[in-house]
mmCIF file of C-alpha atoms and ligand atoms in Angstrom:
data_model
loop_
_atom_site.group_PDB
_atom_site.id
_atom_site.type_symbol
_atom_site.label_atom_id
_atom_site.label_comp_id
_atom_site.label_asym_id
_atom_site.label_seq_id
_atom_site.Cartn_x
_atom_site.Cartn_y
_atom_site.Cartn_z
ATOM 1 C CA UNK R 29 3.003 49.592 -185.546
ATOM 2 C CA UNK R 30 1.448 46.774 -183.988
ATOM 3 C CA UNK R 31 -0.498 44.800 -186.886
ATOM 4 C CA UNK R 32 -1.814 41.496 -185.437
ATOM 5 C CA UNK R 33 -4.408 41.421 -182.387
ATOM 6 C CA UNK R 34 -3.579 40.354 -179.288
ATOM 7 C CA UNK R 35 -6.838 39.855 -177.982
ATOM 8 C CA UNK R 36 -9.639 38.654 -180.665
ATOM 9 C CA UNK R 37 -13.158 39.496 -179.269
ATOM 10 C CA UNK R 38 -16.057 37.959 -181.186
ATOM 11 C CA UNK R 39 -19.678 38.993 -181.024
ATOM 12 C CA UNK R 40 -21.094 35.105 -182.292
ATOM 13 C CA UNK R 41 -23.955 36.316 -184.218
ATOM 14 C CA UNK R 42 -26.812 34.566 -186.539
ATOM 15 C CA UNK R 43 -27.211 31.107 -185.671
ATOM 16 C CA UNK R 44 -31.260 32.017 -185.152
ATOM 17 C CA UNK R 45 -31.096 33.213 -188.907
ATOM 18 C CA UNK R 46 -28.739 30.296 -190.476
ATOM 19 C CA UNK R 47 -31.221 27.805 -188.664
ATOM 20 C CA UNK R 48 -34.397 29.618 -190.173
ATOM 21 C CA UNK R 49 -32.693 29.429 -193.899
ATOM 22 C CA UNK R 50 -32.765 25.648 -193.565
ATOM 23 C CA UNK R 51 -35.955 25.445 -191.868
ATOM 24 C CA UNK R 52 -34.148 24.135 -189.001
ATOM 25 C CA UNK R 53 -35.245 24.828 -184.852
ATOM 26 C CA UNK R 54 -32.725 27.639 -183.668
ATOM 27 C CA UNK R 55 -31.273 24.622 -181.235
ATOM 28 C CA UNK R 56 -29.723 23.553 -184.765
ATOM 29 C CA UNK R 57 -28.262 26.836 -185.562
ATOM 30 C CA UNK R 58 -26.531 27.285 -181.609
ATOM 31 C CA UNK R 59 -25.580 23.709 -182.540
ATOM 32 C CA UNK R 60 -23.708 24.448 -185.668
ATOM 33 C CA UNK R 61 -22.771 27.598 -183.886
ATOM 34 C CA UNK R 62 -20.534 25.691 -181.583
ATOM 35 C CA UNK R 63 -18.933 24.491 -184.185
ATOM 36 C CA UNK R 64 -18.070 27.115 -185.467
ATOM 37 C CA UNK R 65 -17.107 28.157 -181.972
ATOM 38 C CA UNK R 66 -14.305 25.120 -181.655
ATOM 39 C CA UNK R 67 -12.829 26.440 -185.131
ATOM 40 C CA UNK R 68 -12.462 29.831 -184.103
ATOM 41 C CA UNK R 69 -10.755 28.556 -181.042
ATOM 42 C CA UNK R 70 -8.422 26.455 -183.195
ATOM 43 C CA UNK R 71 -7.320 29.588 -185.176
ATOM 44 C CA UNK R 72 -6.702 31.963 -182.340
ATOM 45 C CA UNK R 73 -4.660 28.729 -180.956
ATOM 46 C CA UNK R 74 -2.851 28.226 -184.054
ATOM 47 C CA UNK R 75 -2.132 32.006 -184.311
ATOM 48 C CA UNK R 76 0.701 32.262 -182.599
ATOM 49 C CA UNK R 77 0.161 35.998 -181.961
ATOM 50 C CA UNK R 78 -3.295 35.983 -180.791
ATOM 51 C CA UNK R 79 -2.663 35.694 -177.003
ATOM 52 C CA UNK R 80 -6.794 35.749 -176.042
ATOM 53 C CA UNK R 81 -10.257 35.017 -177.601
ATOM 54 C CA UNK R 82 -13.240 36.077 -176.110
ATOM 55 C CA UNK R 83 -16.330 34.956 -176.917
ATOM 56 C CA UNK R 84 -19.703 36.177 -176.741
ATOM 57 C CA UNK R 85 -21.732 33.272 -176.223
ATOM 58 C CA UNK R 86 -24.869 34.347 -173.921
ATOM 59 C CA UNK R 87 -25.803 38.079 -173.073
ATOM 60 C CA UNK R 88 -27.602 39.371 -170.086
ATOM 61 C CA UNK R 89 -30.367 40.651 -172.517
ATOM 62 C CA UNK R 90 -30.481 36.651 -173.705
ATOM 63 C CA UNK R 91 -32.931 35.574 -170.793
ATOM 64 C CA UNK R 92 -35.943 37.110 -172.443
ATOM 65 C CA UNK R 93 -35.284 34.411 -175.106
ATOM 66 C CA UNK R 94 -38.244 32.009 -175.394
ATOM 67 C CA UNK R 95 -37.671 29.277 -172.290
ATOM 68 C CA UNK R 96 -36.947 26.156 -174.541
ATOM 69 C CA UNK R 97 -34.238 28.208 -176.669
ATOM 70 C CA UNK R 98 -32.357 29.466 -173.133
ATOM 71 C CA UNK R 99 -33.118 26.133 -171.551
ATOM 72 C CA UNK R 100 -31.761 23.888 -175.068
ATOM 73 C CA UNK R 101 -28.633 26.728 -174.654
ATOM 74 C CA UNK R 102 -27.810 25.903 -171.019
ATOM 75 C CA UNK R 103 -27.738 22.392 -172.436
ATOM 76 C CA UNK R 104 -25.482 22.893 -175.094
ATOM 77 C CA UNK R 105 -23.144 25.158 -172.733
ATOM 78 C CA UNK R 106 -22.662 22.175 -170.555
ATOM 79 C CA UNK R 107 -22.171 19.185 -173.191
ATOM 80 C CA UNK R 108 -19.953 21.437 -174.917
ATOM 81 C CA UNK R 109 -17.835 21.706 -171.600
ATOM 82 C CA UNK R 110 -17.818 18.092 -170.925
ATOM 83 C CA UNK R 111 -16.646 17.576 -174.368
ATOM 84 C CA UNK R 112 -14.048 19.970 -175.569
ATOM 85 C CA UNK R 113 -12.389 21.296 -171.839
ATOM 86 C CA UNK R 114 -9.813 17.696 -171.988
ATOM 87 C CA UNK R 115 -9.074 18.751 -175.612
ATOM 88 C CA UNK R 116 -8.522 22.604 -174.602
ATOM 89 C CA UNK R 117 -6.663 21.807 -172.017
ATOM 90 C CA UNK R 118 -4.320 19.014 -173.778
ATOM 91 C CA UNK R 119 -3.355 22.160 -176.225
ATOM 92 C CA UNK R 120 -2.328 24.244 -173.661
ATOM 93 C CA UNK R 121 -5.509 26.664 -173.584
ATOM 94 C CA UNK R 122 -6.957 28.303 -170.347
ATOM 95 C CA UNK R 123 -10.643 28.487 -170.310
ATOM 96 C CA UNK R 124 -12.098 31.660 -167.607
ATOM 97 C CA UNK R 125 -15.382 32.563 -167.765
ATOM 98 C CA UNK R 126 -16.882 35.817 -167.672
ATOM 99 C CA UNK R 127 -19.924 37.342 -166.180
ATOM 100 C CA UNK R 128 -22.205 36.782 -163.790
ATOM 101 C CA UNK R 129 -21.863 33.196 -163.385
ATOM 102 C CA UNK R 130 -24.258 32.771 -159.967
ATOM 103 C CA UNK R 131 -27.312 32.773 -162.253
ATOM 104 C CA UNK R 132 -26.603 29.723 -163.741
ATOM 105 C CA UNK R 133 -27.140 26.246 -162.396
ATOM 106 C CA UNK R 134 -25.482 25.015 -159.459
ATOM 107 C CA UNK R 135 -23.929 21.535 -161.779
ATOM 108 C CA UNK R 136 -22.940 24.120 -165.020
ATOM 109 C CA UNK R 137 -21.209 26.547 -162.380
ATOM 110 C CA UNK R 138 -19.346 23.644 -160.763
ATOM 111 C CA UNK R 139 -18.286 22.555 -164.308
ATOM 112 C CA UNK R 140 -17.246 26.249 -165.269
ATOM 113 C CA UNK R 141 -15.157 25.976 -162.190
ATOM 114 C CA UNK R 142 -13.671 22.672 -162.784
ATOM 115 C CA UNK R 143 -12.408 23.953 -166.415
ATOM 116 C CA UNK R 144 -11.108 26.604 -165.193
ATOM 117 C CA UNK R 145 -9.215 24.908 -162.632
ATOM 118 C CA UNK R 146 -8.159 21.870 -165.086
ATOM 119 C CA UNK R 147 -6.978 24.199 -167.605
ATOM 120 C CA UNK R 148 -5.343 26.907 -165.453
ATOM 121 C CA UNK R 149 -1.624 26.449 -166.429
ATOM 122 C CA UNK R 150 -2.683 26.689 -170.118
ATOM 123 C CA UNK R 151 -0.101 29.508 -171.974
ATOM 124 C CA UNK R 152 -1.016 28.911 -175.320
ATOM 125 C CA UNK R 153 -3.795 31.157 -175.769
ATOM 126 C CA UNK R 154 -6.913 32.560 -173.104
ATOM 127 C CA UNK R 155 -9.965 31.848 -174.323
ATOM 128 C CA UNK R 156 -12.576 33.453 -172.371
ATOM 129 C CA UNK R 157 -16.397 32.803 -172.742
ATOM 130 C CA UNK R 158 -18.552 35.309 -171.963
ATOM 131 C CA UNK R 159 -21.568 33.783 -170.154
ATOM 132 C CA UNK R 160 -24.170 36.096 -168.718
ATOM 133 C CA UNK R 161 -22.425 38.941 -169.712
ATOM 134 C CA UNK R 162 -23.495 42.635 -170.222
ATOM 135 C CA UNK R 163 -21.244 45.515 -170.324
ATOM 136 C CA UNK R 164 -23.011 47.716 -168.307
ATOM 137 C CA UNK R 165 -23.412 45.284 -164.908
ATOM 138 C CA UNK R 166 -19.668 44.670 -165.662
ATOM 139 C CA UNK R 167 -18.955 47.611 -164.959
ATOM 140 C CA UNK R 168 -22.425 48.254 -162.429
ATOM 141 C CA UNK R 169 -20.174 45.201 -160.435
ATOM 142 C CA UNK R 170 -16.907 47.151 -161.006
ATOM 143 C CA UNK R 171 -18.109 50.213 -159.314
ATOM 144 C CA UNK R 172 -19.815 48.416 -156.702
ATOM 145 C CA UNK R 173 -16.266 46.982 -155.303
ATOM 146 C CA UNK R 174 -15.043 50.413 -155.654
ATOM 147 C CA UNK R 175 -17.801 52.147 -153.665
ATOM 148 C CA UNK R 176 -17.313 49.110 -150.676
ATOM 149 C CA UNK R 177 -13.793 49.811 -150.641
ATOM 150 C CA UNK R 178 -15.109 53.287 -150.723
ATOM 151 C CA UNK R 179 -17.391 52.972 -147.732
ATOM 152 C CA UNK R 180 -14.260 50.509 -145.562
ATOM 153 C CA UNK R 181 -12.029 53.572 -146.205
ATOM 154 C CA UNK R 182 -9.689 51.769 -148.008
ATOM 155 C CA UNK R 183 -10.274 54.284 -151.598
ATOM 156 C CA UNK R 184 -10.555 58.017 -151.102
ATOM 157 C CA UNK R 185 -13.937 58.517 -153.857
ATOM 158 C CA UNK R 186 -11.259 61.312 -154.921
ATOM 159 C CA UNK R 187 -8.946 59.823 -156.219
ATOM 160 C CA UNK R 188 -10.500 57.083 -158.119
ATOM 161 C CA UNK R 189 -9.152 56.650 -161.775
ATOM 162 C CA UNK R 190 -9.795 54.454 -165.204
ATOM 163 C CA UNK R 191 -7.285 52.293 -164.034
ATOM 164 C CA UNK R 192 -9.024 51.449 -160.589
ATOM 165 C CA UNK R 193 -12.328 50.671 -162.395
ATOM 166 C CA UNK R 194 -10.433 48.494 -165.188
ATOM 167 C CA UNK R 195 -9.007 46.938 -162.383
ATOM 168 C CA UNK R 196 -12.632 45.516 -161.201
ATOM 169 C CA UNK R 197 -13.654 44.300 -164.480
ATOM 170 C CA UNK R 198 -14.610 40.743 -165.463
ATOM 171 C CA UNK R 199 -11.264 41.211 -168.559
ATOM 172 C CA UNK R 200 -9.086 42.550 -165.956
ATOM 173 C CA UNK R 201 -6.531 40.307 -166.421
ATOM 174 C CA UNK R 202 -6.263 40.509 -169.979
ATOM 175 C CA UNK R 203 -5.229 43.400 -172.115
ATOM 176 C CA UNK R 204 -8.494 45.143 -173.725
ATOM 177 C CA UNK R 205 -9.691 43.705 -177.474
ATOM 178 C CA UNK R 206 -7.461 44.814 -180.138
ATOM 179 C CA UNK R 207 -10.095 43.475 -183.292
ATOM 180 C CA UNK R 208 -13.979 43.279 -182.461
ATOM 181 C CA UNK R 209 -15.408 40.620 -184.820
ATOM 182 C CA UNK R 210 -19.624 40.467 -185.205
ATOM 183 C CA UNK R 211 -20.964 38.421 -187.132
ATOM 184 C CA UNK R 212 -24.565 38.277 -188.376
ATOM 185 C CA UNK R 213 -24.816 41.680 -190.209
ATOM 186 C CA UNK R 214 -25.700 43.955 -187.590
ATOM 187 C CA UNK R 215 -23.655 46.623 -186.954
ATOM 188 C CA UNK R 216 -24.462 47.171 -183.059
ATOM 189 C CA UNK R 217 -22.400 46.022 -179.975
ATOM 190 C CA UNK R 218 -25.201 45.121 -177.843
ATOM 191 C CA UNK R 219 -24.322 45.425 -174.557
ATOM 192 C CA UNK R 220 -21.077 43.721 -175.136
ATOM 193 C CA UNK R 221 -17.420 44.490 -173.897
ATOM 194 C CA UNK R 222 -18.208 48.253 -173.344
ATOM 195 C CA UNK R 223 -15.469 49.540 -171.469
ATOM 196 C CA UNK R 224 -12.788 47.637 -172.667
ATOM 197 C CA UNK R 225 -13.717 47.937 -176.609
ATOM 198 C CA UNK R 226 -12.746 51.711 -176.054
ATOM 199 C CA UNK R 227 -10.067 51.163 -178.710
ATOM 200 C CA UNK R 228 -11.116 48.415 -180.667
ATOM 201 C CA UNK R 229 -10.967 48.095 -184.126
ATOM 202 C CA UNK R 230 -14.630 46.868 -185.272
ATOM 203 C CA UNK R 231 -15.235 44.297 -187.780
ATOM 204 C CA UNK R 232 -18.363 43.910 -189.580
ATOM 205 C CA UNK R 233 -19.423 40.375 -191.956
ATOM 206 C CA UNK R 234 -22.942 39.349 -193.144
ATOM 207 C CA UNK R 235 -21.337 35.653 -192.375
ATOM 208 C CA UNK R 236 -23.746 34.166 -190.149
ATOM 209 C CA UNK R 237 -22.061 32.764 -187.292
ATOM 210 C CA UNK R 238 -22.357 28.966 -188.452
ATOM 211 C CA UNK R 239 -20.235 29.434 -191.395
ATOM 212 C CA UNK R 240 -17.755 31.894 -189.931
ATOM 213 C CA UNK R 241 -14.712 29.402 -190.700
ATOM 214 C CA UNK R 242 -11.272 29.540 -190.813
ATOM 215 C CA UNK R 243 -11.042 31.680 -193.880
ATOM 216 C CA UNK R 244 -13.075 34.041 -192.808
ATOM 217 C CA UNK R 245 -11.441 34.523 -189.726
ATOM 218 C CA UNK R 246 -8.321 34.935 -191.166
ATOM 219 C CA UNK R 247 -10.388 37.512 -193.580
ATOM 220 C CA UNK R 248 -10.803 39.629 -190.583
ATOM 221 C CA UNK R 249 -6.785 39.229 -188.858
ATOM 222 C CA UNK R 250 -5.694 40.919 -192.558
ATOM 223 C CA UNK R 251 -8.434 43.392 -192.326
ATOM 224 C CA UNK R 252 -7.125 44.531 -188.936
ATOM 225 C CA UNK R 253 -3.596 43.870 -190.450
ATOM 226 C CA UNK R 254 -4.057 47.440 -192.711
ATOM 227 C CA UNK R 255 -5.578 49.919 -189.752
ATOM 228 C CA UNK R 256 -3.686 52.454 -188.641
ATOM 229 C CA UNK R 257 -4.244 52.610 -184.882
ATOM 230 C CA UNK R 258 -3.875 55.927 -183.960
ATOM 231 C CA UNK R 259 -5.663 56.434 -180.563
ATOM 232 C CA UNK R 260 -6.640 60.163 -181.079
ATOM 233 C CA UNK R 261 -2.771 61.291 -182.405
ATOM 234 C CA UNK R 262 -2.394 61.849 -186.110
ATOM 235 C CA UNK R 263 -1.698 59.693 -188.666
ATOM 236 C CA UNK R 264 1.898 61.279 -189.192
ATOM 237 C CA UNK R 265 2.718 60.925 -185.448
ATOM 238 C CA UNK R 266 1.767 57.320 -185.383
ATOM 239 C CA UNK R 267 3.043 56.124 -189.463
ATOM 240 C CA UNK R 268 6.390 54.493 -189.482
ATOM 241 C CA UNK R 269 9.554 56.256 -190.624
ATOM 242 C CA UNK R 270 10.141 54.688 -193.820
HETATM 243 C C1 LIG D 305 -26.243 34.295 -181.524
HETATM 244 O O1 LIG D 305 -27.104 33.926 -182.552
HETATM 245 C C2 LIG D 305 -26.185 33.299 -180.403
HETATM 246 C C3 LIG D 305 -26.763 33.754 -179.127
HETATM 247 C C4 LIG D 305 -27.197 34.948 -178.877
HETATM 248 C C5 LIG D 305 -26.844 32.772 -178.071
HETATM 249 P P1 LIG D 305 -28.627 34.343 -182.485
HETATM 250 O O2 LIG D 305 -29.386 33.275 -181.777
HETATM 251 O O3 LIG D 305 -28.786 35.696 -181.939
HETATM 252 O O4 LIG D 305 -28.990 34.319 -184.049
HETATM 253 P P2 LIG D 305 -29.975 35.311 -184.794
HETATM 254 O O5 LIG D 305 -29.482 36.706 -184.541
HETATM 255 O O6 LIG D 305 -31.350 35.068 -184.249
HETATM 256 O O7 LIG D 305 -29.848 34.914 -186.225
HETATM 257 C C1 LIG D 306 -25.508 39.328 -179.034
HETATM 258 O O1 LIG D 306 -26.386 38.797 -179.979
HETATM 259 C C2 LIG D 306 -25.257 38.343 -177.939
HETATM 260 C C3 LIG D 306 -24.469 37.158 -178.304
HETATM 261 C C4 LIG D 306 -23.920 36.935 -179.448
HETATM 262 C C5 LIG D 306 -24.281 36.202 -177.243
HETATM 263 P P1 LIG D 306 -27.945 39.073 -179.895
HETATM 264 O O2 LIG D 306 -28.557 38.379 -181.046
HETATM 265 O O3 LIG D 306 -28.475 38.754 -178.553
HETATM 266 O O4 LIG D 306 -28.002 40.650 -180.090
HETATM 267 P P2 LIG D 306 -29.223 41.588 -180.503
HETATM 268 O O5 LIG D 306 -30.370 41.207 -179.625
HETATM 269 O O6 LIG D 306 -29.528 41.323 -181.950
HETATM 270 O O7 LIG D 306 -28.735 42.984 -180.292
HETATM 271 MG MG1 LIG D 307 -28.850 37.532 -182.788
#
């Protein structure tokens, strides 16, 4: 039985809240957030068996956010590139980015590409942010490759499988999330990893996102640690011979 994740996905949620307790603007809160963001990326790296880490840092639902909270994000994204990508890629990490990335600004998309491209040979873990992401135009864009390959008579509709559409997705080239973090306290996956979470084990904490440290993400590697994965067999066929 497989006990550690692979691939770490993490739903980064409450920095809104964990500003509000302090009577601080919700800048301060996406702010500490990314702190919290660089430790969580320092665990997964130090983890020697966590091979990715996604990141949920800005949904396609996110947009309808008040302008000065999207516009003081798209700030942060881009200072927070400049800064960390020489340290991420000094420790071996690849950064990729996904989701729509074309509705972004033409200098943040040029910097996306740049880190990807400076960090490219990185083996020591993936870490991939998810930027304009929603599950459902992942896979919308998924299908939409399929149907022109379709239409070019290069795919009989037929014979189309799972595998063909997991082979469009944003994540294809990373195996699907073992352990689904949120924080925040909701227990909802809005709009987040939709296809690939088929499997995922699901991790709830009240921890707002600003003090999700290293402790508590280890909290949530030993939670995972005691499922029993058994991906719709029983739980004799699956348990160890002792
Ligand atoms: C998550 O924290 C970060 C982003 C969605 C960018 P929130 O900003 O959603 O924090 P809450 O949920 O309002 O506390
Ligand atoms: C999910 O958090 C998106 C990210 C963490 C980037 P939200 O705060 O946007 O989710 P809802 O709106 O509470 O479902
Ligand atoms: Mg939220």
């Amino acid at each position: 039985m497989n006990t550690v994740p692979k691939h770490v996905a993490i739903i980064m949620d409450g920095n809104g809240r964990w500003a509000k307790q302090r009577f601080m603007p919700r800048l301060a809160g996406h702010r500490a957030g990314r702190k919290a963001a660089r430790a969580a990326v320092e665990f997964a790296a130090r983890n020697s068996e966590i091979d990715v880490l996604t990141l949920f840092a800005f949904s396609t639902e996110n947009w309808s956010r008040p302008e000065d909270e999207v516009s003081g994000l798209m700030g942060l994204f881009g200072k927070a590139l400049s800064e960390e990508v020489p340290e991420l890629k000094k420790n071996g990490i690849r950064i990729r980015f996904v989701g729509e990335l074309s509705r972004f600004s033409d200098e943040l998309q040029t910097q996306m590409a740049a880190a990807e491209e400076l960090t490219q040979d990185g083996t020591h873990l993936c870490l991939q942010l998810a930027l304009n992401y929603g599950g459902r135009a992942d896979i919308a864009q998924a299908v939409r490759q399929l149907a022109a390959s379709a239409a070019a008579g290069e795919l009989d509709p037929a014979q189309i499988t799972e595998d063909h559409i997991a082979a469009q997705l944003y994540g294809a080239s990373v195996p699907d999330p073992d352990l689904m973090i949120r924080t925040g306290g909701e227990k909802r996956i809005s709009n987040f990893l939709l296809w690939d979470s088929a499997y995922a084990e699901f991790y709830f904490t009240d921890t707002l996102w600003p003090d999700f440290n290293k402790t508590a993400f280890e909290a949530a590697v030993n939670w995972f640690a005691g499922r029993q994965r058994r991906f719709g067999k029983t739980g004799e066929q699956v348990s160890k011979p002792t």
